[in-house]
Amino acid sequence: MREILGRRRRLLSKRGDGRPDVISAALTFATEWQWPVLPGVTADPQGRSRCGCPDPECSVPGAHPFDPGLLAATTDERMVRWWWTNRPAAPILLATGGHAPCAVSLPALAAARALDALDRRGMRLGPVIASPARWALLVKPYSMEQLGELLYAQDFVPGSLRFHGEGGYLALPPSETGQGPITWERAPLPGSASPWVPDVEAVVDTVVETLTRTGVSAPEL
């Protein structure tokens, strides 16, 4: 069964100037869905391809933790509200793993083909997050042992495939990063409960097969 596309009004609400209301989205993730979040470092206002962090060679400008660090991620409403009241343009970062979803990400073109293949197989999918370069399929939390067994069973694991598990992070919509906007390719269904996500086993084989068949094996810089 294919996950029906949906849009939460709160997640996509707009401010008076037409820009996404990031603080409302952050509060939904943290307080309604119990996903631990924190603000990421913003892109350099002098050039969005550069990061606001001290690293001049940062490879993920405006889309990673800096101050506070990843361990500060929380579901506390007061902390989340304080962060985004003071930093309204900060991207929303999900601390993956634990009780929060994990993710499997791959280059956008290959991801679109993988979603088509999963749909043809009748696979039910949860939310899918899109940036201009990569898409991420949210999945249930998994352990490193579980992931290791899955990858060991593969003949070849393309380097462009990334796993966001315990100790990882992922930018959530409607964040703006140095690499472009973060959006929903498959939006969560409306409702107050945390969105349903599939097991990682349900998507790995198809994703690896798609990447191998399309020759997308090397990660982008």
PDB file of C-alpha atoms in Angstrom:
ATOM      1  CA  MET A   1       0.000   0.000   0.000  1.00  0.00           C
ATOM      2  CA  ARG A   2       1.439   3.325  -1.016  1.00  0.00           C
ATOM      3  CA  GLU A   3       1.572   5.979   1.685  1.00  0.00           C
ATOM      4  CA  ILE A   4      -1.018   8.625   0.780  1.00  0.00           C
ATOM      5  CA  LEU A   5       0.487  12.068   0.493  1.00  0.00           C
ATOM      6  CA  GLY A   6      -0.579  14.485   3.196  1.00  0.00           C
ATOM      7  CA  ARG A   7       0.375  17.862   4.521  1.00  0.00           C
ATOM      8  CA  ARG A   8       0.195  19.108   8.055  1.00  0.00           C
ATOM      9  CA  ARG A   9      -1.150  22.649   8.097  1.00  0.00           C
ATOM     10  CA  ARG A  10       1.166  23.556  10.944  1.00  0.00           C
ATOM     11  CA  LEU A  11       4.237  22.214   9.179  1.00  0.00           C
ATOM     12  CA  LEU A  12       3.607  24.256   6.072  1.00  0.00           C
ATOM     13  CA  SER A  13       2.187  27.379   7.677  1.00  0.00           C
ATOM     14  CA  LYS A  14       3.505  30.685   6.430  1.00  0.00           C
ATOM     15  CA  ARG A  15       4.491  33.826   8.238  1.00  0.00           C
ATOM     16  CA  GLY A  16       3.084  37.189   7.289  1.00  0.00           C
ATOM     17  CA  ASP A  17       5.912  37.726   4.805  1.00  0.00           C
ATOM     18  CA  GLY A  18       5.186  34.417   3.054  1.00  0.00           C
ATOM     19  CA  ARG A  19       8.240  32.590   4.407  1.00  0.00           C
ATOM     20  CA  PRO A  20       7.859  29.182   6.122  1.00  0.00           C
ATOM     21  CA  ASP A  21       7.111  29.309   9.846  1.00  0.00           C
ATOM     22  CA  VAL A  22      10.099  27.271  10.975  1.00  0.00           C
ATOM     23  CA  ILE A  23       9.389  27.562  14.706  1.00  0.00           C
ATOM     24  CA  SER A  24       5.930  25.990  14.283  1.00  0.00           C
ATOM     25  CA  ALA A  25       7.444  23.069  12.389  1.00  0.00           C
ATOM     26  CA  ALA A  26      10.144  22.616  15.041  1.00  0.00           C
ATOM     27  CA  LEU A  27       7.508  22.588  17.800  1.00  0.00           C
ATOM     28  CA  THR A  28       5.428  19.995  15.923  1.00  0.00           C
ATOM     29  CA  PHE A  29       8.407  17.679  15.525  1.00  0.00           C
ATOM     30  CA  ALA A  30       9.492  18.035  19.151  1.00  0.00           C
ATOM     31  CA  THR A  31       6.278  18.228  21.148  1.00  0.00           C
ATOM     32  CA  GLU A  32       3.730  16.327  19.029  1.00  0.00           C
ATOM     33  CA  TRP A  33       5.944  13.706  17.398  1.00  0.00           C
ATOM     34  CA  GLN A  34       8.572  13.499  20.165  1.00  0.00           C
ATOM     35  CA  TRP A  35      11.449  13.820  17.702  1.00  0.00           C
ATOM     36  CA  PRO A  36      14.515  15.401  19.363  1.00  0.00           C
ATOM     37  CA  VAL A  37      15.583  18.466  17.398  1.00  0.00           C
ATOM     38  CA  LEU A  38      18.116  21.276  17.601  1.00  0.00           C
ATOM     39  CA  PRO A  39      19.002  24.305  15.475  1.00  0.00           C
ATOM     40  CA  GLY A  40      21.722  23.860  12.881  1.00  0.00           C
ATOM     41  CA  VAL A  41      24.315  26.426  11.956  1.00  0.00           C
ATOM     42  CA  THR A  42      23.019  28.832   9.314  1.00  0.00           C
ATOM     43  CA  ALA A  43      24.633  29.489   5.970  1.00  0.00           C
ATOM     44  CA  ASP A  44      26.952  32.480   5.601  1.00  0.00           C
ATOM     45  CA  PRO A  45      24.762  35.507   4.744  1.00  0.00           C
ATOM     46  CA  GLN A  46      27.516  36.708   2.411  1.00  0.00           C
ATOM     47  CA  GLY A  47      27.231  33.575   0.309  1.00  0.00           C
ATOM     48  CA  ARG A  48      24.818  30.700   0.887  1.00  0.00           C
ATOM     49  CA  SER A  49      27.246  28.169  -0.545  1.00  0.00           C
ATOM     50  CA  ARG A  50      29.493  28.924   2.439  1.00  0.00           C
ATOM     51  CA  CYS A  51      28.766  27.851   6.000  1.00  0.00           C
ATOM     52  CA  GLY A  52      28.455  30.066   9.045  1.00  0.00           C
ATOM     53  CA  CYS A  53      30.760  27.731  10.997  1.00  0.00           C
ATOM     54  CA  PRO A  54      34.531  28.333  11.306  1.00  0.00           C
ATOM     55  CA  ASP A  55      35.421  25.643   8.743  1.00  0.00           C
ATOM     56  CA  PRO A  56      36.042  27.359   5.371  1.00  0.00           C
ATOM     57  CA  GLU A  57      35.850  23.966   3.632  1.00  0.00           C
ATOM     58  CA  CYS A  58      32.566  22.846   5.241  1.00  0.00           C
ATOM     59  CA  SER A  59      30.888  20.282   2.970  1.00  0.00           C
ATOM     60  CA  VAL A  60      27.358  20.712   4.377  1.00  0.00           C
ATOM     61  CA  PRO A  61      26.946  24.500   4.679  1.00  0.00           C
ATOM     62  CA  GLY A  62      24.086  25.538   6.906  1.00  0.00           C
ATOM     63  CA  ALA A  63      22.984  21.961   7.592  1.00  0.00           C
ATOM     64  CA  HIS A  64      24.886  20.612  10.584  1.00  0.00           C
ATOM     65  CA  PRO A  65      25.111  21.079  14.366  1.00  0.00           C
ATOM     66  CA  PHE A  66      27.625  23.550  15.726  1.00  0.00           C
ATOM     67  CA  ASP A  67      26.445  25.522  18.765  1.00  0.00           C
ATOM     68  CA  PRO A  68      24.672  23.781  20.421  1.00  0.00           C
ATOM     69  CA  GLY A  69      26.125  20.371  19.648  1.00  0.00           C
ATOM     70  CA  LEU A  70      24.126  17.316  18.637  1.00  0.00           C
ATOM     71  CA  LEU A  71      23.820  16.056  22.221  1.00  0.00           C
ATOM     72  CA  ALA A  72      21.652  19.094  23.027  1.00  0.00           C
ATOM     73  CA  ALA A  73      18.800  17.809  20.822  1.00  0.00           C
ATOM     74  CA  THR A  74      15.573  17.818  22.808  1.00  0.00           C
ATOM     75  CA  THR A  75      11.790  17.513  22.733  1.00  0.00           C
ATOM     76  CA  ASP A  76      11.370  20.174  25.422  1.00  0.00           C
ATOM     77  CA  GLU A  77       8.922  22.832  24.223  1.00  0.00           C
ATOM     78  CA  ARG A  78      10.482  25.697  26.153  1.00  0.00           C
ATOM     79  CA  MET A  79      13.968  25.005  24.830  1.00  0.00           C
ATOM     80  CA  VAL A  80      12.781  24.584  21.246  1.00  0.00           C
ATOM     81  CA  ARG A  81      10.746  27.786  21.414  1.00  0.00           C
ATOM     82  CA  TRP A  82      13.694  29.697  22.892  1.00  0.00           C
ATOM     83  CA  TRP A  83      16.094  28.445  20.226  1.00  0.00           C
ATOM     84  CA  TRP A  84      13.967  29.426  17.238  1.00  0.00           C
ATOM     85  CA  THR A  85      12.714  32.657  18.770  1.00  0.00           C
ATOM     86  CA  ASN A  86      16.343  33.761  18.932  1.00  0.00           C
ATOM     87  CA  ARG A  87      17.430  32.059  15.693  1.00  0.00           C
ATOM     88  CA  PRO A  88      14.329  32.033  13.444  1.00  0.00           C
ATOM     89  CA  ALA A  89      16.260  31.188  10.266  1.00  0.00           C
ATOM     90  CA  ALA A  90      18.172  28.239  11.758  1.00  0.00           C
ATOM     91  CA  PRO A  91      17.590  24.911  10.005  1.00  0.00           C
ATOM     92  CA  ILE A  92      15.806  22.210  11.999  1.00  0.00           C
ATOM     93  CA  LEU A  93      18.005  19.195  12.632  1.00  0.00           C
ATOM     94  CA  LEU A  94      16.622  15.831  13.705  1.00  0.00           C
ATOM     95  CA  ALA A  95      18.884  13.754  15.963  1.00  0.00           C
ATOM     96  CA  THR A  96      18.338  10.358  14.357  1.00  0.00           C
ATOM     97  CA  GLY A  97      18.158   7.074  16.245  1.00  0.00           C
ATOM     98  CA  GLY A  98      17.073   6.221  19.760  1.00  0.00           C
ATOM     99  CA  HIS A  99      13.310   6.714  19.780  1.00  0.00           C
ATOM    100  CA  ALA A 100      13.434   8.936  16.685  1.00  0.00           C
ATOM    101  CA  PRO A 101      13.420   7.748  13.073  1.00  0.00           C
ATOM    102  CA  CYS A 102      16.611   6.872  11.263  1.00  0.00           C
ATOM    103  CA  ALA A 103      17.058   7.448   7.533  1.00  0.00           C
ATOM    104  CA  VAL A 104      18.556   6.071   4.338  1.00  0.00           C
ATOM    105  CA  SER A 105      19.673   8.759   1.881  1.00  0.00           C
ATOM    106  CA  LEU A 106      20.888   8.685  -1.714  1.00  0.00           C
ATOM    107  CA  PRO A 107      21.310  11.036  -4.688  1.00  0.00           C
ATOM    108  CA  ALA A 108      18.036  12.617  -5.826  1.00  0.00           C
ATOM    109  CA  LEU A 109      17.793  11.066  -9.311  1.00  0.00           C
ATOM    110  CA  ALA A 110      18.481   7.557  -8.071  1.00  0.00           C
ATOM    111  CA  ALA A 111      16.109   8.141  -5.139  1.00  0.00           C
ATOM    112  CA  ALA A 112      13.247   9.028  -7.482  1.00  0.00           C
ATOM    113  CA  ARG A 113      13.819   5.770  -9.368  1.00  0.00           C
ATOM    114  CA  ALA A 114      14.029   3.828  -6.121  1.00  0.00           C
ATOM    115  CA  LEU A 115      10.691   5.262  -4.961  1.00  0.00           C
ATOM    116  CA  ASP A 116       9.111   4.242  -8.266  1.00  0.00           C
ATOM    117  CA  ALA A 117      10.461   0.718  -7.840  1.00  0.00           C
ATOM    118  CA  LEU A 118       9.185   0.508  -4.255  1.00  0.00           C
ATOM    119  CA  ASP A 119       5.761   1.755  -5.372  1.00  0.00           C
ATOM    120  CA  ARG A 120       5.590  -0.886  -8.102  1.00  0.00           C
ATOM    121  CA  ARG A 121       6.289  -3.538  -5.481  1.00  0.00           C
ATOM    122  CA  GLY A 122       3.451  -2.253  -3.337  1.00  0.00           C
ATOM    123  CA  MET A 123       5.802  -1.157  -0.559  1.00  0.00           C
ATOM    124  CA  ARG A 124       4.321   1.210   1.985  1.00  0.00           C
ATOM    125  CA  LEU A 125       6.614   4.175   2.569  1.00  0.00           C
ATOM    126  CA  GLY A 126       6.714   6.837   5.226  1.00  0.00           C
ATOM    127  CA  PRO A 127       7.860  10.443   4.811  1.00  0.00           C
ATOM    128  CA  VAL A 128      10.632  11.193   2.335  1.00  0.00           C
ATOM    129  CA  ILE A 129      12.757  14.331   2.734  1.00  0.00           C
ATOM    130  CA  ALA A 130      14.256  16.071  -0.292  1.00  0.00           C
ATOM    131  CA  SER A 131      17.122  18.494  -0.763  1.00  0.00           C
ATOM    132  CA  PRO A 132      18.286  19.570  -4.234  1.00  0.00           C
ATOM    133  CA  ALA A 133      21.007  16.901  -4.221  1.00  0.00           C
ATOM    134  CA  ARG A 134      19.752  14.060  -2.004  1.00  0.00           C
ATOM    135  CA  TRP A 135      16.554  12.451  -0.770  1.00  0.00           C
ATOM    136  CA  ALA A 136      16.203  10.646   2.560  1.00  0.00           C
ATOM    137  CA  LEU A 137      13.711   7.862   3.313  1.00  0.00           C
ATOM    138  CA  LEU A 138      12.747   7.828   6.982  1.00  0.00           C
ATOM    139  CA  VAL A 139      12.820   4.375   8.567  1.00  0.00           C
ATOM    140  CA  LYS A 140      12.399   2.869  12.026  1.00  0.00           C
ATOM    141  CA  PRO A 141      15.368   3.067  14.411  1.00  0.00           C
ATOM    142  CA  TYR A 142      17.946   0.349  13.811  1.00  0.00           C
ATOM    143  CA  SER A 143      21.062  -0.835  15.621  1.00  0.00           C
ATOM    144  CA  MET A 144      24.556  -0.904  14.139  1.00  0.00           C
ATOM    145  CA  GLU A 145      24.468  -4.704  14.388  1.00  0.00           C
ATOM    146  CA  GLN A 146      21.230  -4.829  12.400  1.00  0.00           C
ATOM    147  CA  LEU A 147      22.629  -2.486   9.766  1.00  0.00           C
ATOM    148  CA  GLY A 148      25.860  -4.444   9.545  1.00  0.00           C
ATOM    149  CA  GLU A 149      24.004  -7.686   8.848  1.00  0.00           C
ATOM    150  CA  LEU A 150      21.943  -6.013   6.119  1.00  0.00           C
ATOM    151  CA  LEU A 151      24.979  -4.587   4.375  1.00  0.00           C
ATOM    152  CA  TYR A 152      26.981  -7.815   4.734  1.00  0.00           C
ATOM    153  CA  ALA A 153      24.245  -9.609   2.788  1.00  0.00           C
ATOM    154  CA  GLN A 154      24.752  -7.258  -0.179  1.00  0.00           C
ATOM    155  CA  ASP A 155      27.204  -8.095  -2.957  1.00  0.00           C
ATOM    156  CA  PHE A 156      28.100  -4.430  -3.311  1.00  0.00           C
ATOM    157  CA  VAL A 157      27.145  -1.315  -1.331  1.00  0.00           C
ATOM    158  CA  PRO A 158      27.486   1.931  -3.349  1.00  0.00           C
ATOM    159  CA  GLY A 159      29.431   4.697  -1.645  1.00  0.00           C
ATOM    160  CA  SER A 160      26.676   7.182  -2.466  1.00  0.00           C
ATOM    161  CA  LEU A 161      24.326   5.396  -0.046  1.00  0.00           C
ATOM    162  CA  ARG A 162      24.291   6.952   3.423  1.00  0.00           C
ATOM    163  CA  PHE A 163      22.741   5.834   6.680  1.00  0.00           C
ATOM    164  CA  HIS A 164      21.620   8.265   9.362  1.00  0.00           C
ATOM    165  CA  GLY A 165      21.377   6.235  12.563  1.00  0.00           C
ATOM    166  CA  GLU A 166      22.218   6.640  16.235  1.00  0.00           C
ATOM    167  CA  GLY A 167      24.464   9.666  16.660  1.00  0.00           C
ATOM    168  CA  GLY A 168      23.509  11.077  13.251  1.00  0.00           C
ATOM    169  CA  TYR A 169      21.353  13.964  12.125  1.00  0.00           C
ATOM    170  CA  LEU A 170      19.193  15.103   9.239  1.00  0.00           C
ATOM    171  CA  ALA A 171      17.786  18.501   8.211  1.00  0.00           C
ATOM    172  CA  LEU A 172      13.978  18.651   8.269  1.00  0.00           C
ATOM    173  CA  PRO A 173      11.519  20.777   6.253  1.00  0.00           C
ATOM    174  CA  PRO A 174      11.046  23.689   5.906  1.00  0.00           C
ATOM    175  CA  SER A 175      14.727  24.404   6.581  1.00  0.00           C
ATOM    176  CA  GLU A 176      16.845  26.536   4.277  1.00  0.00           C
ATOM    177  CA  THR A 177      20.450  25.369   3.945  1.00  0.00           C
ATOM    178  CA  GLY A 178      23.476  26.414   1.944  1.00  0.00           C
ATOM    179  CA  GLN A 179      22.653  23.642  -0.515  1.00  0.00           C
ATOM    180  CA  GLY A 180      19.051  24.781  -0.985  1.00  0.00           C
ATOM    181  CA  PRO A 181      15.640  24.275   0.616  1.00  0.00           C
ATOM    182  CA  ILE A 182      14.634  21.109   2.471  1.00  0.00           C
ATOM    183  CA  THR A 183      11.148  19.910   1.463  1.00  0.00           C
ATOM    184  CA  TRP A 184       8.841  16.888   1.692  1.00  0.00           C
ATOM    185  CA  GLU A 185       8.974  14.622  -1.365  1.00  0.00           C
ATOM    186  CA  ARG A 186       6.469  12.400   0.442  1.00  0.00           C
ATOM    187  CA  ALA A 187       4.745  14.463   3.135  1.00  0.00           C
ATOM    188  CA  PRO A 188       3.562  13.014   6.464  1.00  0.00           C
ATOM    189  CA  LEU A 189      -0.114  12.211   6.759  1.00  0.00           C
ATOM    190  CA  PRO A 190      -2.217  14.739   8.690  1.00  0.00           C
ATOM    191  CA  GLY A 191      -2.749  14.019  12.376  1.00  0.00           C
ATOM    192  CA  SER A 192      -1.090  14.555  15.727  1.00  0.00           C
ATOM    193  CA  ALA A 193       0.676  11.203  16.016  1.00  0.00           C
ATOM    194  CA  SER A 194       4.254  10.640  14.914  1.00  0.00           C
ATOM    195  CA  PRO A 195       4.294   9.491  11.262  1.00  0.00           C
ATOM    196  CA  TRP A 196       4.539   5.789  10.484  1.00  0.00           C
ATOM    197  CA  VAL A 197       7.868   4.670   8.978  1.00  0.00           C
ATOM    198  CA  PRO A 198       8.942   1.290   7.545  1.00  0.00           C
ATOM    199  CA  ASP A 199      11.705  -1.024   8.729  1.00  0.00           C
ATOM    200  CA  VAL A 200      15.090  -0.394   7.140  1.00  0.00           C
ATOM    201  CA  GLU A 201      15.067  -3.955   5.731  1.00  0.00           C
ATOM    202  CA  ALA A 202      12.070  -3.035   3.605  1.00  0.00           C
ATOM    203  CA  VAL A 203      13.973  -0.466   1.541  1.00  0.00           C
ATOM    204  CA  VAL A 204      17.669  -1.406   1.518  1.00  0.00           C
ATOM    205  CA  ASP A 205      17.572  -4.070  -1.204  1.00  0.00           C
ATOM    206  CA  THR A 206      15.661  -1.859  -3.646  1.00  0.00           C
ATOM    207  CA  VAL A 207      17.809   1.189  -2.933  1.00  0.00           C
ATOM    208  CA  VAL A 208      21.070  -0.710  -3.406  1.00  0.00           C
ATOM    209  CA  GLU A 209      19.741  -2.355  -6.581  1.00  0.00           C
ATOM    210  CA  THR A 210      18.691   1.013  -8.027  1.00  0.00           C
ATOM    211  CA  LEU A 211      22.027   2.665  -7.269  1.00  0.00           C
ATOM    212  CA  THR A 212      23.957  -0.249  -8.746  1.00  0.00           C
ATOM    213  CA  ARG A 213      21.816  -0.386 -11.885  1.00  0.00           C
ATOM    214  CA  THR A 214      22.038   3.361 -12.517  1.00  0.00           C
ATOM    215  CA  GLY A 215      25.767   3.480 -11.803  1.00  0.00           C
ATOM    216  CA  VAL A 216      25.441   6.070  -9.035  1.00  0.00           C
ATOM    217  CA  SER A 217      28.121   4.641  -6.807  1.00  0.00           C
ATOM    218  CA  ALA A 218      30.291   7.586  -5.772  1.00  0.00           C
ATOM    219  CA  PRO A 219      29.170  10.090  -3.143  1.00  0.00           C
ATOM    220  CA  GLU A 220      28.885  13.744  -4.088  1.00  0.00           C
ATOM    221  CA  LEU A 221      31.229  16.184  -2.432  1.00  0.00           C
TER     222      LEU A 221
END
